[in-house]
GROMACS .gro file of C-alpha atoms in nm:
model
  373
    1VAL     CA    1   3.529   1.249  -0.248
    2ARG     CA    2   3.510   1.225   0.122
    3ASN     CA    3   3.731   1.418   0.366
    4GLU     CA    4   3.734   1.429   0.751
    5PHE     CA    5   3.984   1.652   0.923
    6GLY     CA    6   4.030   1.869   1.231
    7VAL     CA    7   4.270   2.065   1.451
    8SER     CA    8   4.266   2.150   1.823
    9GLY     CA    9   4.488   2.329   2.067
   10GLY     CA   10   4.491   2.475   2.425
   11GLY     CA   11   4.696   2.616   2.704
   12PRO     CA   12   4.722   2.908   2.938
   13VAL     CA   13   4.602   3.248   2.811
   14TRP     CA   14   4.902   3.463   2.758
   15LEU     CA   15   4.893   3.815   2.614
   16PRO     CA   16   5.237   3.978   2.599
   17LYS     CA   17   5.268   4.275   2.841
   18ILE     CA   18   4.897   4.253   2.905
   19TYR     CA   19   4.801   3.934   3.082
   20ASN     CA   20   4.975   3.600   3.194
   21GLY     CA   21   4.717   3.339   3.280
   22LYS     CA   22   4.963   3.073   3.391
   23ASN     CA   23   4.812   2.854   3.655
   24LYS     CA   24   4.502   3.078   3.637
   25THR     CA   25   4.333   3.116   3.289
   26PHE     CA   26   4.328   2.841   3.020
   27PHE     CA   27   4.174   2.800   2.680
   28PHE     CA   28   4.091   2.514   2.442
   29VAL     CA   29   3.967   2.532   2.085
   30ALA     CA   30   3.884   2.266   1.829
   31PHE     CA   31   3.770   2.254   1.474
   32GLU     CA   32   3.649   1.946   1.296
   33ALA     CA   33   3.498   1.903   0.942
   34PHE     CA   34   3.330   1.652   0.726
   35ARG     CA   35   3.303   1.678   0.342
   36SER     CA   36   3.131   1.428   0.123
   37ILE     CA   37   3.096   1.523  -0.239
   38THR     CA   38   2.925   1.264  -0.453
   39SER     CA   39   2.786   1.264  -0.805
   40PRO     CA   40   2.584   0.940  -0.865
   41THR     CA   41   2.472   0.897  -1.217
   42ILE     CA   42   2.094   0.952  -1.249
   43SER     CA   43   1.871   0.883  -1.543
   44THR     CA   44   1.510   0.924  -1.661
   45SER     CA   45   1.307   0.919  -1.980
   46MET     CA   46   1.158   1.254  -2.111
   47PRO     CA   47   0.990   1.370  -2.433
   48THR     CA   48   1.212   1.410  -2.741
   49LEU     CA   49   1.265   1.748  -2.893
   50PRO     CA   50   1.028   1.672  -3.190
   51MET     CA   51   0.754   1.569  -2.937
   52ARG     CA   52   0.793   1.910  -2.773
   53GLU     CA   53   0.702   2.070  -3.107
   54GLY     CA   54   0.400   1.843  -3.143
   55ASP     CA   55   0.550   1.557  -3.352
   56PHE     CA   56   0.459   1.237  -3.159
   57SER     CA   57   0.528   1.008  -3.454
   58GLY     CA   58   0.795   0.848  -3.232
   59LEU     CA   59   0.540   0.684  -3.000
   60ILE     CA   60   0.647   0.346  -3.092
   61ASP     CA   61   0.714   0.065  -2.831
   62GLY     CA   62   0.983  -0.195  -2.830
   63GLN     CA   63   0.779  -0.431  -3.054
   64GLY     CA   64   0.726  -0.170  -3.316
   65ARG     CA   65   0.367  -0.089  -3.219
   66THR     CA   66   0.245   0.280  -3.248
   67THR     CA   67   0.043   0.464  -2.986
   68THR     CA   68  -0.216   0.670  -3.169
   69LEU     CA   69  -0.325   1.012  -3.047
   70TYR     CA   70  -0.682   1.143  -3.067
   71ASP     CA   71  -0.814   1.498  -3.067
   72PRO     CA   72  -1.025   1.542  -2.744
   73TRP     CA   73  -1.211   1.839  -2.917
   74THR     CA   74  -1.356   1.615  -3.188
   75THR     CA   75  -1.541   1.381  -2.938
   76ASN     CA   76  -1.900   1.309  -3.056
   77ALA     CA   77  -2.202   1.163  -2.886
   78GLN     CA   78  -2.086   0.815  -2.935
   79TRP     CA   79  -1.741   0.893  -2.770
   80SER     CA   80  -1.559   0.858  -3.099
   81ARG     CA   81  -1.270   1.089  -3.181
   82GLN     CA   82  -1.070   1.184  -3.478
   83PRO     CA   83  -0.695   1.092  -3.466
   84PHE     CA   84  -0.428   1.355  -3.516
   85PRO     CA   85  -0.285   1.305  -3.868
   86ASN     CA   86   0.048   1.121  -3.847
   87ASN     CA   87   0.031   1.157  -3.469
   88ARG     CA   88   0.128   1.522  -3.519
   89ILE     CA   89  -0.036   1.794  -3.300
   90PRO     CA   90  -0.020   2.152  -3.448
   91VAL     CA   91   0.221   2.357  -3.245
   92SER     CA   92  -0.045   2.627  -3.227
   93ARG     CA   93  -0.243   2.384  -3.003
   94ARG     CA   94   0.047   2.374  -2.749
   95SER     CA   95  -0.074   2.504  -2.408
   96PRO     CA   96   0.126   2.790  -2.242
   97LEU     CA   97   0.210   2.549  -1.953
   98ALA     CA   98   0.366   2.290  -2.195
   99ALA     CA   99   0.560   2.569  -2.367
  100TYR     CA  100   0.713   2.681  -2.038
  101ILE     CA  101   0.778   2.322  -1.909
  102TYR     CA  102   0.965   2.238  -2.232
  103GLN     CA  103   1.175   2.558  -2.193
  104ILE     CA  104   1.299   2.448  -1.853
  105THR     CA  105   1.348   2.088  -1.928
  106PRO     CA  106   1.695   1.980  -2.035
  107ALA     CA  107   1.726   1.814  -2.376
  108PRO     CA  108   1.776   1.440  -2.390
  109THR     CA  109   2.147   1.350  -2.366
  110LEU     CA  110   2.078   1.047  -2.590
  111PRO     CA  111   1.843   1.190  -2.849
  112ALA     CA  112   1.850   0.871  -3.055
  113VAL     CA  113   1.725   0.656  -2.780
  114ASN     CA  114   1.340   0.598  -2.787
  115PRO     CA  115   1.191   0.704  -2.457
  116MET     CA  116   0.911   0.446  -2.504
  117VAL     CA  117   1.184   0.186  -2.470
  118ALA     CA  118   1.466   0.319  -2.247
  119ASP     CA  119   1.600   0.622  -2.062
  120ASN     CA  120   1.725   0.896  -2.290
  121TRP     CA  121   1.873   1.138  -2.031
  122PHE     CA  122   2.171   1.066  -1.821
  123ALA     CA  123   2.383   1.300  -1.607
  124PRO     CA  124   2.576   1.326  -1.286
  125GLY     CA  125   2.358   1.383  -0.986
  126LEU     CA  126   2.420   1.602  -0.679
  127ASN     CA  127   2.441   1.462  -0.332
  128ASN     CA  128   2.671   1.672  -0.120
  129ARG     CA  129   2.716   1.680   0.252
  130ILE     CA  130   2.926   1.962   0.414
  131GLU     CA  131   2.958   1.991   0.791
  132HIS     CA  132   3.187   2.152   1.047
  133THR     CA  133   3.188   2.203   1.427
  134VAL     CA  134   3.374   2.459   1.630
  135THR     CA  135   3.432   2.416   2.015
  136SER     CA  136   3.586   2.661   2.249
  137ARG     CA  137   3.635   2.642   2.628
  138PHE     CA  138   3.778   2.874   2.888
  139ASP     CA  139   3.866   2.795   3.246
  140HIS     CA  140   3.961   3.062   3.507
  141ARG     CA  141   4.050   3.040   3.864
  142LEU     CA  142   3.912   3.340   4.051
  143SER     CA  143   4.062   3.240   4.380
  144ASP     CA  144   4.142   2.921   4.573
  145ARG     CA  145   3.769   2.892   4.647
  146ASP     CA  146   3.611   2.996   4.317
  147GLN     CA  147   3.659   2.849   3.964
  148LEU     CA  148   3.471   2.929   3.644
  149PHE     CA  149   3.452   2.763   3.307
  150PHE     CA  150   3.264   2.837   2.981
  151ARG     CA  151   3.219   2.615   2.686
  152TYR     CA  152   3.048   2.682   2.353
  153SER     CA  153   3.001   2.451   2.047
  154HIS     CA  154   2.867   2.544   1.710
  155GLY     CA  155   2.795   2.292   1.445
  156ILE     CA  156   2.649   2.345   1.100
  157ARG     CA  157   2.550   2.142   0.794
  158GLU     CA  158   2.564   2.386   0.513
  159GLY     CA  159   2.280   2.428   0.266
  160THR     CA  160   2.389   2.221  -0.028
  161LEU     CA  161   2.186   2.155  -0.338
  162GLN     CA  162   2.047   1.801  -0.372
  163GLN     CA  163   1.839   1.649  -0.640
  164GLY     CA  164   1.620   1.337  -0.675
  165ALA     CA  165   1.588   1.092  -0.967
  166GLY     CA  166   1.544   1.348  -1.239
  167PRO     CA  167   1.715   1.663  -1.354
  168ILE     CA  168   1.686   1.991  -1.186
  169THR     CA  169   1.503   2.222  -1.420
  170LEU     CA  170   1.681   2.485  -1.610
  171ASP     CA  171   1.520   2.767  -1.406
  172ASN     CA  172   1.643   2.606  -1.089
  173LEU     CA  173   1.285   2.596  -0.941
  174ALA     CA  174   1.194   2.220  -0.950
  175ASN     CA  175   1.339   1.871  -0.857
  176GLY     CA  176   1.593   2.005  -0.609
  177ASN     CA  177   1.600   2.084  -0.241
  178MET     CA  178   1.825   2.243   0.029
  179GLN     CA  179   1.883   2.160   0.396
  180ASN     CA  180   2.039   2.371   0.667
  181PHE     CA  181   2.118   2.215   1.003
  182THR     CA  182   2.259   2.419   1.282
  183ASP     CA  183   2.349   2.296   1.637
  184ASP     CA  184   2.462   2.518   1.919
  185SER     CA  185   2.533   2.444   2.282
  186GLY     CA  186   2.694   2.626   2.563
  187VAL     CA  187   2.757   2.586   2.934
  188VAL     CA  188   2.873   2.825   3.212
  189SER     CA  189   2.980   2.679   3.555
  190TRP     CA  190   3.083   2.843   3.875
  191THR     CA  191   3.227   2.618   4.158
  192HIS     CA  192   3.263   2.765   4.506
  193THR     CA  193   3.430   2.587   4.805
  194PHE     CA  194   3.272   2.697   5.127
  195SER     CA  195   3.496   2.475   5.341
  196PRO     CA  196   3.717   2.157   5.288
  197THR     CA  197   3.395   1.959   5.348
  198PHE     CA  198   3.137   2.173   5.170
  199PHE     CA  199   3.119   2.303   4.817
  200GLY     CA  200   2.866   2.389   4.554
  201GLU     CA  201   2.830   2.436   4.181
  202THR     CA  202   2.606   2.682   3.986
  203LEU     CA  203   2.549   2.556   3.638
  204PHE     CA  204   2.364   2.708   3.335
  205ASN     CA  205   2.354   2.540   3.004
  206ALA     CA  206   2.159   2.586   2.679
  207ALA     CA  207   2.125   2.393   2.353
  208SER     CA  208   1.964   2.471   2.022
  209GLU     CA  209   1.890   2.274   1.705
  210ASP     CA  210   1.753   2.428   1.390
  211ASN     CA  211   1.665   2.178   1.112
  212ILE     CA  212   1.516   2.339   0.789
  213LEU     CA  213   1.446   2.167   0.473
  214PHE     CA  214   1.302   2.348   0.180
  215PRO     CA  215   1.260   2.315  -0.207
  216ILE     CA  216   1.490   2.529  -0.429
  217GLY     CA  217   1.185   2.727  -0.551
  218GLN     CA  218   1.079   2.828  -0.203
  219SER     CA  219   1.125   3.200  -0.279
  220VAL     CA  220   0.912   3.204  -0.595
  221ASN     CA  221   0.535   3.186  -0.644
  222VAL     CA  222   0.562   2.944  -0.934
  223ALA     CA  223   0.197   2.849  -0.955
  224ASP     CA  224   0.095   3.207  -1.019
  225LYS     CA  225   0.377   3.245  -1.270
  226LEU     CA  226   0.248   2.933  -1.461
  227GLY     CA  227  -0.113   3.050  -1.443
  228LEU     CA  228  -0.214   2.755  -1.230
  229PRO     CA  229  -0.457   2.745  -0.936
  230ASN     CA  230  -0.300   2.858  -0.609
  231PRO     CA  231  -0.570   2.897  -0.351
  232PHE     CA  232  -0.327   2.934  -0.051
  233HIS     CA  233  -0.085   3.174  -0.231
  234GLU     CA  234   0.207   2.947  -0.165
  235ASN     CA  235   0.557   2.960  -0.308
  236ALA     CA  236   0.761   2.679  -0.461
  237PHE     CA  237   0.703   2.458  -0.764
  238PRO     CA  238   0.360   2.288  -0.790
  239GLN     CA  239   0.370   1.910  -0.829
  240LEU     CA  240   0.312   1.793  -1.198
  241THR     CA  241   0.300   1.436  -1.253
  242ASN     CA  242   0.200   1.190  -1.535
  243VAL     CA  243   0.338   1.440  -1.777
  244GLY     CA  244   0.478   1.166  -2.019
  245PHE     CA  245   0.751   0.899  -1.961
  246ASN     CA  246   0.925   0.910  -1.628
  247MET     CA  247   0.997   1.288  -1.610
  248THR     CA  248   0.817   1.464  -1.324
  249TYR     CA  249   0.820   1.818  -1.185
  250ARG     CA  250   0.818   1.841  -0.813
  251PRO     CA  251   0.913   2.103  -0.547
  252GLY     CA  252   1.208   1.870  -0.454
  253ILE     CA  253   1.102   1.829  -0.088
  254ASN     CA  254   0.817   1.936   0.137
  255ALA     CA  255   0.916   2.247   0.325
  256ARG     CA  256   0.959   2.170   0.696
  257ASN     CA  257   1.134   2.316   0.985
  258TYR     CA  258   1.219   2.214   1.350
  259ILE     CA  259   1.359   2.444   1.605
  260ILE     CA  260   1.431   2.312   1.949
  261ARG     CA  261   1.574   2.520   2.243
  262VAL     CA  262   1.647   2.377   2.587
  263TYR     CA  263   1.766   2.582   2.889
  264ASN     CA  264   1.876   2.431   3.224
  265ALA     CA  265   1.974   2.605   3.548
  266ASP     CA  266   2.130   2.379   3.814
  267GLU     CA  267   2.233   2.433   4.165
  268ASN     CA  268   2.430   2.145   4.321
  269PHE     CA  269   2.578   2.110   4.680
  270THR     CA  270   2.796   1.848   4.836
  271LYS     CA  271   2.859   1.820   5.213
  272ILE     CA  272   3.102   1.566   5.358
  273SER     CA  273   3.033   1.466   5.704
  274GLY     CA  274   3.216   1.156   5.843
  275ARG     CA  275   3.115   0.861   5.649
  276HIS     CA  276   2.837   1.058   5.484
  277GLU     CA  277   2.850   1.234   5.141
  278ILE     CA  278   2.529   1.439   5.123
  279GLN     CA  279   2.427   1.576   4.784
  280PHE     CA  280   2.131   1.807   4.727
  281GLY     CA  281   2.018   2.079   4.487
  282GLY     CA  282   1.768   2.154   4.221
  283ARG     CA  283   1.700   2.222   3.856
  284PHE     CA  284   1.488   2.452   3.641
  285ARG     CA  285   1.443   2.341   3.288
  286TYR     CA  286   1.264   2.525   3.003
  287GLU     CA  287   1.204   2.388   2.651
  288THR     CA  288   1.061   2.526   2.330
  289LEU     CA  289   0.968   2.336   2.021
  290ASN     CA  290   0.864   2.530   1.714
  291SER     CA  291   0.776   2.300   1.432
  292LEU     CA  292   0.657   2.368   1.074
  293PRO     CA  293   0.501   2.035   0.959
  294ASP     CA  294   0.537   1.897   0.605
  295GLN     CA  295   0.394   2.156   0.366
  296GLN     CA  296   0.266   1.877   0.136
  297GLN     CA  297   0.091   1.988  -0.185
  298VAL     CA  298   0.013   2.333  -0.052
  299MET     CA  299   0.098   2.484  -0.382
  300GLY     CA  300  -0.113   2.227  -0.575
  301ALA     CA  301  -0.078   1.894  -0.745
  302HIS     CA  302  -0.166   1.838  -1.108
  303ALA     CA  303  -0.171   1.488  -1.284
  304PHE     CA  304  -0.201   1.469  -1.667
  305GLY     CA  305  -0.312   1.109  -1.681
  306SER     CA  306  -0.650   1.239  -1.821
  307LEU     CA  307  -0.682   0.999  -2.121
  308ALA     CA  308  -0.767   1.309  -2.316
  309THR     CA  309  -0.587   1.194  -2.629
  310ALA     CA  310  -0.695   0.826  -2.589
  311LEU     CA  311  -0.994   0.652  -2.757
  312TYR     CA  312  -1.278   0.506  -2.547
  313ASP     CA  313  -1.305   0.136  -2.528
  314PRO     CA  314  -1.676   0.061  -2.571
  315THR     CA  315  -1.628  -0.297  -2.425
  316SER     CA  316  -1.494  -0.147  -2.094
  317GLY     CA  317  -1.854  -0.083  -1.957
  318ASN     CA  318  -1.863   0.142  -1.652
  319THR     CA  319  -1.491   0.130  -1.604
  320LEU     CA  320  -1.465   0.379  -1.898
  321ALA     CA  321  -1.120   0.247  -2.000
  322ALA     CA  322  -0.927   0.354  -2.308
  323LEU     CA  323  -0.831   0.123  -2.597
  324PRO     CA  324  -0.481  -0.007  -2.567
  325ARG     CA  325  -0.207   0.197  -2.742
  326THR     CA  326  -0.420   0.500  -2.765
  327GLY     CA  327  -0.339   0.842  -2.597
  328HIS     CA  328  -0.037   0.948  -2.408
  329ASP     CA  329   0.024   1.159  -2.104
  330ALA     CA  330   0.291   1.370  -2.290
  331ALA     CA  331   0.025   1.465  -2.541
  332ASN     CA  332  -0.217   1.553  -2.267
  333LEU     CA  333   0.037   1.792  -2.118
  334PHE     CA  334   0.105   1.932  -2.466
  335LEU     CA  335  -0.268   2.021  -2.492
  336GLY     CA  336  -0.289   2.130  -2.130
  337VAL     CA  337  -0.558   1.878  -2.039
  338ALA     CA  338  -0.500   1.762  -1.672
  339GLY     CA  339  -0.677   1.468  -1.523
  340THR     CA  340  -0.686   1.564  -1.148
  341TYR     CA  341  -0.594   1.858  -0.929
  342SER     CA  342  -0.569   1.884  -0.565
  343ALA     CA  343  -0.432   2.128  -0.307
  344GLN     CA  344  -0.392   2.064   0.067
  345PHE     CA  345  -0.433   2.307   0.350
  346VAL     CA  346  -0.153   2.249   0.597
  347ARG     CA  347  -0.128   2.443   0.924
  348LYS     CA  348   0.180   2.632   0.970
  349TRP     CA  349   0.386   2.672   1.280
  350TYR     CA  350   0.314   2.475   1.599
  351ARG     CA  351   0.466   2.639   1.910
  352ASN     CA  352   0.510   2.429   2.217
  353THR     CA  353   0.677   2.506   2.545
  354ASN     CA  354   0.747   2.309   2.869
  355ARG     CA  355   0.875   2.386   3.210
  356GLU     CA  356   1.023   2.148   3.473
  357TYR     CA  357   1.118   2.202   3.843
  358ALA     CA  358   1.313   1.935   4.025
  359LEU     CA  359   1.469   1.895   4.367
  360TYR     CA  360   1.694   1.606   4.491
  361PHE     CA  361   1.861   1.481   4.799
  362GLN     CA  362   2.102   1.188   4.829
  363ASP     CA  363   2.313   1.050   5.101
  364ASN     CA  364   2.605   0.826   5.023
  365PHE     CA  365   2.703   0.637   5.331
  366ARG     CA  366   3.028   0.431   5.336
  367LEU     CA  367   3.068   0.121   5.546
  368PHE     CA  368   3.415   0.023   5.660
  369ALA     CA  369   3.499  -0.328   5.777
  370VAL     CA  370   3.828  -0.474   5.934
  371TRP     CA  371   3.893  -0.841   5.865
  372CYS     CA  372   4.125  -1.026   6.106
  373GLY     CA  373   4.296  -1.355   6.010
   0.00000   0.00000   0.00000
């Protein structure tokens, strides 16, 4: 659903019995808006409800072949392991992390579909965009020699929830992000006529942009809540990948923020002398850029492709590979055995400023020619 609409109006400022701005004070206001509400269908594959209770007997591919799970705590000196009977892991062996993850993961919408073969979760996605801009302007004639005007514009993209290829978790902490974008600008101008051939303009304008993106769990220290390493004490959901099938758990987006401020002060003069139009003046410009770079993996990244429930292939040599159709990442998560962990230190705010000073002079000279036939 897409809508674009707006309204504008203007005229002399008139306040009954208070002020009549006819031929002296004028106003103009405008409002415009953009709305785009979309719900694209998204899908993924995720562990079935029995798998979340330790029953992995459904690990059968499209050709009817079973993936066998092995108990990593039975590994002997020859790298041999004992299989879990009937591919069932006792629920008492389920890790606290897996127990929490399964609580916040939606149930498959197609429970009869084998996630080894096809996606078993479908739902409408979220991808909304809501914007509006308001502009106002006032003009005022102080005298025959002096005129003022003021203009201010405010635009905003509202923070709307968006999600990626998978479902937002039931605790609203993973797989979603928010974005707020604000744009403000304003200008004040004073024009003074010194004489019919000499006038000047004093101008001040400012502009600001604030673009912030953040994951939906930005206000919660999720890693500590899950009992996971968090050396930098960061908020938001840590990245969990290789958790079985295509389901993943991510912050939604790397938090980042860019704030730009620009200020200009101008003084412009124009002098008419015969065929010369002389223009001169100067400008002072001041800029600030405050940027928060991508806070990538600052809360940690955990991958469960550990081969913990697989069986070692003795023919693989130094590559230490697993036998085909042994072990599964969903079972690794169930037992809480991760393969890799990393956390990145990313600097926070960069604060930059810049100043400019400029002067100019220009002479526009007009040539007149008379042609006689």
